[in-house]
mmCIF file of C-alpha atoms in Angstrom:
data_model
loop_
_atom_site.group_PDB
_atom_site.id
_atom_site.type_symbol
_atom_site.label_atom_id
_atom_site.label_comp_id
_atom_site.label_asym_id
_atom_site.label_seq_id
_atom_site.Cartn_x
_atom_site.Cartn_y
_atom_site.Cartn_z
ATOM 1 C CA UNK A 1 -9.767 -19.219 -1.360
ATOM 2 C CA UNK A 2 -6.385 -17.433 -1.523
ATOM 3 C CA UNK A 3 -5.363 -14.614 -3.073
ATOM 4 C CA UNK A 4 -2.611 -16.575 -4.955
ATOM 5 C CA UNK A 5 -2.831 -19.270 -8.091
ATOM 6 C CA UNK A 6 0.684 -20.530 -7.028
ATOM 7 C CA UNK A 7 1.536 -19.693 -3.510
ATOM 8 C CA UNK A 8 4.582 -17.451 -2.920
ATOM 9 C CA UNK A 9 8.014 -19.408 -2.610
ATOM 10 C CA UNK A 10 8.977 -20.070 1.045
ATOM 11 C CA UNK A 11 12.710 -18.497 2.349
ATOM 12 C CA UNK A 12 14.690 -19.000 4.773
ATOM 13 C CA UNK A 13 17.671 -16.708 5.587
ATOM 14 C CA UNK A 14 19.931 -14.104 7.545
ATOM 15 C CA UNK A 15 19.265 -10.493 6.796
ATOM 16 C CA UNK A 16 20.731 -7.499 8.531
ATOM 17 C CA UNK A 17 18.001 -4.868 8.606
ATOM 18 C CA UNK A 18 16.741 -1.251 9.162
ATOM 19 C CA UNK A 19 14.117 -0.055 11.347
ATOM 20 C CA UNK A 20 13.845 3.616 12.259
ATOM 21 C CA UNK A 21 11.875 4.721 15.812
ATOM 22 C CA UNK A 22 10.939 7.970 17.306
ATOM 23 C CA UNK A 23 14.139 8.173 20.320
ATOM 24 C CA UNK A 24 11.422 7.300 22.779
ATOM 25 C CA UNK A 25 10.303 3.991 21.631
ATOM 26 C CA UNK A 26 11.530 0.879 21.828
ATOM 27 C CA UNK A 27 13.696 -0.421 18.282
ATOM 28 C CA UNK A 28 10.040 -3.474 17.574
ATOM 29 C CA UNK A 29 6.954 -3.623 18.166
ATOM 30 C CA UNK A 30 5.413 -5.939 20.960
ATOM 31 C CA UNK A 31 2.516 -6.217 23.784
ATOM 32 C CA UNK A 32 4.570 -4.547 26.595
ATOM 33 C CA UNK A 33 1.733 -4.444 28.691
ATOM 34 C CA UNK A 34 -1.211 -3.071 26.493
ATOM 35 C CA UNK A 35 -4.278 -4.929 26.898
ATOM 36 C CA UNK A 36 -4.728 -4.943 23.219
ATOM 37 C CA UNK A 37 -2.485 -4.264 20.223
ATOM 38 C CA UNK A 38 -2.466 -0.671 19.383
ATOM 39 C CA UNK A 39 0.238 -0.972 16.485
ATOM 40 C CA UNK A 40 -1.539 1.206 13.737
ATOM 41 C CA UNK A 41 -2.372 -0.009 10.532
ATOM 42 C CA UNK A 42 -0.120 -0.421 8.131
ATOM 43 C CA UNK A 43 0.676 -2.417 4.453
ATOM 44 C CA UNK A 44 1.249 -5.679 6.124
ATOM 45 C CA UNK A 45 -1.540 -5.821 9.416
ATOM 46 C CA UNK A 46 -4.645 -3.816 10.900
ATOM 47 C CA UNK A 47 -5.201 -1.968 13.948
ATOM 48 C CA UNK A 48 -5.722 -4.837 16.498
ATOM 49 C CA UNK A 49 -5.433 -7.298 14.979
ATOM 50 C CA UNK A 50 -1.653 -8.673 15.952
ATOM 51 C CA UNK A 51 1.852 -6.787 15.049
ATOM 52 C CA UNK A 52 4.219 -6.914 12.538
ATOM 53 C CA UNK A 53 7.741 -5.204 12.338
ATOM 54 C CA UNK A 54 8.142 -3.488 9.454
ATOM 55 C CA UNK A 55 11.882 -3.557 8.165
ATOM 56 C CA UNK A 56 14.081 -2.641 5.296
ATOM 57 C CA UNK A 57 17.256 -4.445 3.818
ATOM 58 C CA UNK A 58 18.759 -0.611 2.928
ATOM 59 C CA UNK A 59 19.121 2.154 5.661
ATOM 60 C CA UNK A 60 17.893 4.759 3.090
ATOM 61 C CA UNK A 61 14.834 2.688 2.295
ATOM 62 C CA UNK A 62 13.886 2.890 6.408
ATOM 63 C CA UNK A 63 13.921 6.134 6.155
ATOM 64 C CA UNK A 64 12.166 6.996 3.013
ATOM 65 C CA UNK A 65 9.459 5.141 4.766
ATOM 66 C CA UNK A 66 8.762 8.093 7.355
ATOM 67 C CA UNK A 67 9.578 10.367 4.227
ATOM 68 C CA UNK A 68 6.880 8.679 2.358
ATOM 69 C CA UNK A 69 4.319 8.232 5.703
ATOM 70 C CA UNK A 70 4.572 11.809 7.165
ATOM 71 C CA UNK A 71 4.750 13.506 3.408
ATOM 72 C CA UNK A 72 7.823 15.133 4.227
ATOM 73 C CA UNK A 73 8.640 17.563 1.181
ATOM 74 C CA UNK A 74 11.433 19.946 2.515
ATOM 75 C CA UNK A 75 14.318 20.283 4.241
ATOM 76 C CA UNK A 76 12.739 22.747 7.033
ATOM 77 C CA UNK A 77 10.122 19.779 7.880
ATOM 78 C CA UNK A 78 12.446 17.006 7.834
ATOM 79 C CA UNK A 79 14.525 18.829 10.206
ATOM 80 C CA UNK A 80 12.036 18.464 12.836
ATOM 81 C CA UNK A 81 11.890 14.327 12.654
ATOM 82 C CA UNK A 82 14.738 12.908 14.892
ATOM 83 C CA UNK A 83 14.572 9.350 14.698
ATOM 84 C CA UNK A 84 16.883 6.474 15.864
ATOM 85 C CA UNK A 85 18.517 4.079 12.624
ATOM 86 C CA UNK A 86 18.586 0.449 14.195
ATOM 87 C CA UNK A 87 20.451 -2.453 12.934
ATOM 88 C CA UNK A 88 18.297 -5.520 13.407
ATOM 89 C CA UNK A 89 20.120 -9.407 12.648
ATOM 90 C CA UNK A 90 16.918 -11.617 11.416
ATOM 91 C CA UNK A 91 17.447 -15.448 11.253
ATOM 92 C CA UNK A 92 13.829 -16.397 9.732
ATOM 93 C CA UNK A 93 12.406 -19.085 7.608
ATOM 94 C CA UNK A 94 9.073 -19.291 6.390
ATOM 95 C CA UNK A 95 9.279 -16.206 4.804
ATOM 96 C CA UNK A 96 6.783 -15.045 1.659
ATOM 97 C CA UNK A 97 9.272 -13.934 -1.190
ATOM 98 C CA UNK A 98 7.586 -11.657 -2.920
ATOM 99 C CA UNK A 99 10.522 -9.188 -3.118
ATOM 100 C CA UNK A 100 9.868 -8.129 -7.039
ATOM 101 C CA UNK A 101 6.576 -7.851 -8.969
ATOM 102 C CA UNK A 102 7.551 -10.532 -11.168
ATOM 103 C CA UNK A 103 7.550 -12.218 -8.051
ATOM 104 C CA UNK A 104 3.884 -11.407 -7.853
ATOM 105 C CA UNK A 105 2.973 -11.963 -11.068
ATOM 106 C CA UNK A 106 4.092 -15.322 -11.152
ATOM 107 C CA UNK A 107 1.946 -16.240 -7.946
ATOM 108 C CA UNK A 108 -0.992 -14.678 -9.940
ATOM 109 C CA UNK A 109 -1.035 -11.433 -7.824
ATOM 110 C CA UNK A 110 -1.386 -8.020 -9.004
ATOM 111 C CA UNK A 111 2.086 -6.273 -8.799
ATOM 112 C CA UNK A 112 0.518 -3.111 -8.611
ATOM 113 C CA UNK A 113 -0.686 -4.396 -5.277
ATOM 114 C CA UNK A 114 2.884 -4.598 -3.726
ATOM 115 C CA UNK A 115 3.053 -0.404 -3.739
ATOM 116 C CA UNK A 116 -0.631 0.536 -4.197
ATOM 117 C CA UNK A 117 -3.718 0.650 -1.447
ATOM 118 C CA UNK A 118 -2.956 -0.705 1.603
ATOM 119 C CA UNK A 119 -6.075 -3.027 1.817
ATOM 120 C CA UNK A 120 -4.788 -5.259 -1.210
ATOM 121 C CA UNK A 121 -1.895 -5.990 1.100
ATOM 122 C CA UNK A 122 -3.829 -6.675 4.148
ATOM 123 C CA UNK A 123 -5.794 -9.078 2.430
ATOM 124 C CA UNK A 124 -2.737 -11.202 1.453
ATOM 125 C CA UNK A 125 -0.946 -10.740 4.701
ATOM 126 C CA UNK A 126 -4.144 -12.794 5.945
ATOM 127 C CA UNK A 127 -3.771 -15.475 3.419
ATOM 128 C CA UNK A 128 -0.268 -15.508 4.338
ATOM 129 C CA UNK A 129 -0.592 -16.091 8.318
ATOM 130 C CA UNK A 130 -3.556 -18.433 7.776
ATOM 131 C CA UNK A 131 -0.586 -20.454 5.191
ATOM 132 C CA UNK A 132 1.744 -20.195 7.927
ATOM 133 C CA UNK A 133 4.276 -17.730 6.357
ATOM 134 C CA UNK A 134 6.005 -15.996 9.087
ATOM 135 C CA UNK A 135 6.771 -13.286 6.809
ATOM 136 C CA UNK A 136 7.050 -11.210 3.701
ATOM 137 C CA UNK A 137 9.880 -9.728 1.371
ATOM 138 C CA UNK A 138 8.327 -7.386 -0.778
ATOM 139 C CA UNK A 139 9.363 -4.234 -2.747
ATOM 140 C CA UNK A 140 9.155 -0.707 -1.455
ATOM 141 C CA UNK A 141 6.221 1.540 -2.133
ATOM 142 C CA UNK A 142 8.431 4.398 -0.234
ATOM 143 C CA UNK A 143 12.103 4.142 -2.520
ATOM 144 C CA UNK A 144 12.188 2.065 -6.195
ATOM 145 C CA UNK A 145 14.960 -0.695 -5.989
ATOM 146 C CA UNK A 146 14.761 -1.056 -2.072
ATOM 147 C CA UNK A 147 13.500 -4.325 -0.530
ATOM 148 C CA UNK A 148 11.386 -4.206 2.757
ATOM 149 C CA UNK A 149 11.084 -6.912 5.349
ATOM 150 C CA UNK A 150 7.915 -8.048 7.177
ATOM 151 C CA UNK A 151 7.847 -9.916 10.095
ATOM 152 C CA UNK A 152 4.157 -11.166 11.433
ATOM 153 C CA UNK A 153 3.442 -10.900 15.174
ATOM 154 C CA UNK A 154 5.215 -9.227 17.983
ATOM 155 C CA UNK A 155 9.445 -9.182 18.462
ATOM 156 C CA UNK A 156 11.431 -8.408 21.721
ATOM 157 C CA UNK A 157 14.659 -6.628 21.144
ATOM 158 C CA UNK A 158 18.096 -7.452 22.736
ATOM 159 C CA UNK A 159 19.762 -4.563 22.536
ATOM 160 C CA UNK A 160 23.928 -5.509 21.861
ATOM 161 C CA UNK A 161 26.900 -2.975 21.032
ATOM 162 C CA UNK A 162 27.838 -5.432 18.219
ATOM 163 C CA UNK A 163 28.305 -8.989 17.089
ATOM 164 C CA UNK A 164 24.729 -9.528 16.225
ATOM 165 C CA UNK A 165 25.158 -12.508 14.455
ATOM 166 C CA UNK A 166 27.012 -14.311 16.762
ATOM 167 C CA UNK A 167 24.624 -13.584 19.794
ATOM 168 C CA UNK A 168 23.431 -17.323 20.629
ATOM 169 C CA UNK A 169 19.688 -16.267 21.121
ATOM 170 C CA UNK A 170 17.403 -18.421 23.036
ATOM 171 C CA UNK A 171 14.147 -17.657 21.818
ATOM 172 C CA UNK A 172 14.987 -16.755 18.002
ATOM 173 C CA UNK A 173 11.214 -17.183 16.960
ATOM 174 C CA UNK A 174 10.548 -14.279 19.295
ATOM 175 C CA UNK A 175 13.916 -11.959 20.024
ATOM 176 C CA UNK A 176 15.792 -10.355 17.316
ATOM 177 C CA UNK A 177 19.403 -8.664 18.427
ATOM 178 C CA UNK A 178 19.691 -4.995 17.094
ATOM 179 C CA UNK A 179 22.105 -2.023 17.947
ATOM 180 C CA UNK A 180 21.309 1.675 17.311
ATOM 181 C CA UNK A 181 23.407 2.287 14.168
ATOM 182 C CA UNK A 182 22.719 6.225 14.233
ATOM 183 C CA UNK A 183 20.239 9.122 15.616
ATOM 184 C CA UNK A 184 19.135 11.710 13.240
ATOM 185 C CA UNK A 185 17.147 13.531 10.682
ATOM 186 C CA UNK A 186 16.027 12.314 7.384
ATOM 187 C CA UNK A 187 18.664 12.208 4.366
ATOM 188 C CA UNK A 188 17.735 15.773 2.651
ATOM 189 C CA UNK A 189 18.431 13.675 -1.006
ATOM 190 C CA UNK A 190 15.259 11.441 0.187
ATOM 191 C CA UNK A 191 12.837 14.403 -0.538
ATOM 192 C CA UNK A 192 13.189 14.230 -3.681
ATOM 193 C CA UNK A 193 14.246 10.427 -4.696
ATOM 194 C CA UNK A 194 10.952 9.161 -2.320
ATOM 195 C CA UNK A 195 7.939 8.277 -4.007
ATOM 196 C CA UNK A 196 4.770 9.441 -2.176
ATOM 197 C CA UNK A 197 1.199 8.357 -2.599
ATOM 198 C CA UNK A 198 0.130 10.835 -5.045
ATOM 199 C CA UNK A 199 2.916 9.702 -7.335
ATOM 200 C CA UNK A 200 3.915 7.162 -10.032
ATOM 201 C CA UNK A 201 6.207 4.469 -8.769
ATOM 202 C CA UNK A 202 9.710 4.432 -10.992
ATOM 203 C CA UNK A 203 10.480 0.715 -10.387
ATOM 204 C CA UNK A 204 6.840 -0.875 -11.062
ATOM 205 C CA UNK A 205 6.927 1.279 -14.054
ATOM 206 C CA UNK A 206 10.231 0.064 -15.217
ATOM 207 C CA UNK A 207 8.624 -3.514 -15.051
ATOM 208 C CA UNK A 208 5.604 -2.747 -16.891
ATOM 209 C CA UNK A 209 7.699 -1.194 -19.837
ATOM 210 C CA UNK A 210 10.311 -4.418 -19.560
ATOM 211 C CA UNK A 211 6.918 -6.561 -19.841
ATOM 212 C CA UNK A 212 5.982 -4.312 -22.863
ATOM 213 C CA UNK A 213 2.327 -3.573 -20.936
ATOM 214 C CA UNK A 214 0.810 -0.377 -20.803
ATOM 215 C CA UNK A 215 1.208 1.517 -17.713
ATOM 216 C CA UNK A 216 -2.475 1.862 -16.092
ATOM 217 C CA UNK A 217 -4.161 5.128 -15.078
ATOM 218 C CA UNK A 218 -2.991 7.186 -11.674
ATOM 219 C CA UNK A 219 -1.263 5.776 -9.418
ATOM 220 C CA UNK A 220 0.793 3.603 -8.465
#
């Protein structure tokens, strides 16, 4: 049985994306030789079982993700994370669109799922692959109004100085072209516009009041 009553509308599109790395690793996520995946959990997958690139359609929503993840609260801390911004082109179809909570309420899902406990997440992500969804779009627990993008399963980079969209890729179901878009520190204005994981979320709260429900105890 899946977690859905009406299962999640299938996409297909172009996005240009954000994905910031630690200088020293590669821009995705793949095998490269490990005997077994060693991607850590995350919203979308568990440890060893598989990878997933995690993405974001706004450049300040990648980074409020490491904001969010390492609890960076001040400028003296977020001076220490150097971290490479890259551009990613995705041509995908088959993707989950669950990119607003009304999204998920209409599939029957709890919206406070999309930026709560990881485990509710995990649990669809399953449903998802098993459905044969190759993706998800789904709001950001890290920066209200920002849109993150999912992919399932491991990616190989080409790395190109430009014209991303035009790169006639021969494997599109398994490379994605990206170039490094810029190397640096968080945004300062992010410590204070990110929404960690011991606080209210502005934009599922703005939904709930649009709905006229009543906002539920703690968080999210």
């Amino acid at each position: 049985m899946t977690a859905w009553t009406t299962p999640p509308a299938r996409v297909a599109g172009e996005w240009r994306c954000f994905r910031q790395v630690a200088p020293d690793w590669p821009p995705l996520y793949h095998a490269a030789g490990e005997p077994s995946p060693s991607q850590r959990s995350a919203r979308w997958h568990r440890l060893g079982e598989g990878y997933a690139q995690y993405l974001a359609l706004e450049p300040m929503g990648a980074w409020a993700e490491l904001v969010r993840f390492e609890g960076i609260r001040g400028g003296t801390r977020a001076a220490q994370y150097r971290r490479r911004l890259w551009l990613v082109f995705v041509r995908e179809r088959e993707i989950a669109d669950l990119s607003t909570f009304a999204r998920w309420a209409d599939c029957g899902l709890d919206p406070r799922d999309a930026v709560g406990d990881h485990a509710a997440c995990q649990a669809i992500a399953d449903d998802l692959r098993a459905a044969g969804y190759r993706g998800v779009l789904s709001p950001s627990a890290a920066l209200p109004g920002a849109t993150n993008l999912t992919l399932f399963g491991a990616r190989y980079e080409k790395v190109l100085l430009g014209g991303l969209e035009s790169w006639d890729n021969p494997n599109p179901q398994l490379r994605l072209p990206c170039s490094l878009a810029a190397e640096g520190t968080p945004p300062e204005q992010l410590i204070v516009e990110t929404t960690f994981v011991d606080m209210p979320h502005d934009g599922y709260r703005a939904w709930l009041r649009a709905k006229g429900l009543r906002a539920p105890r703690g968080v999210p």
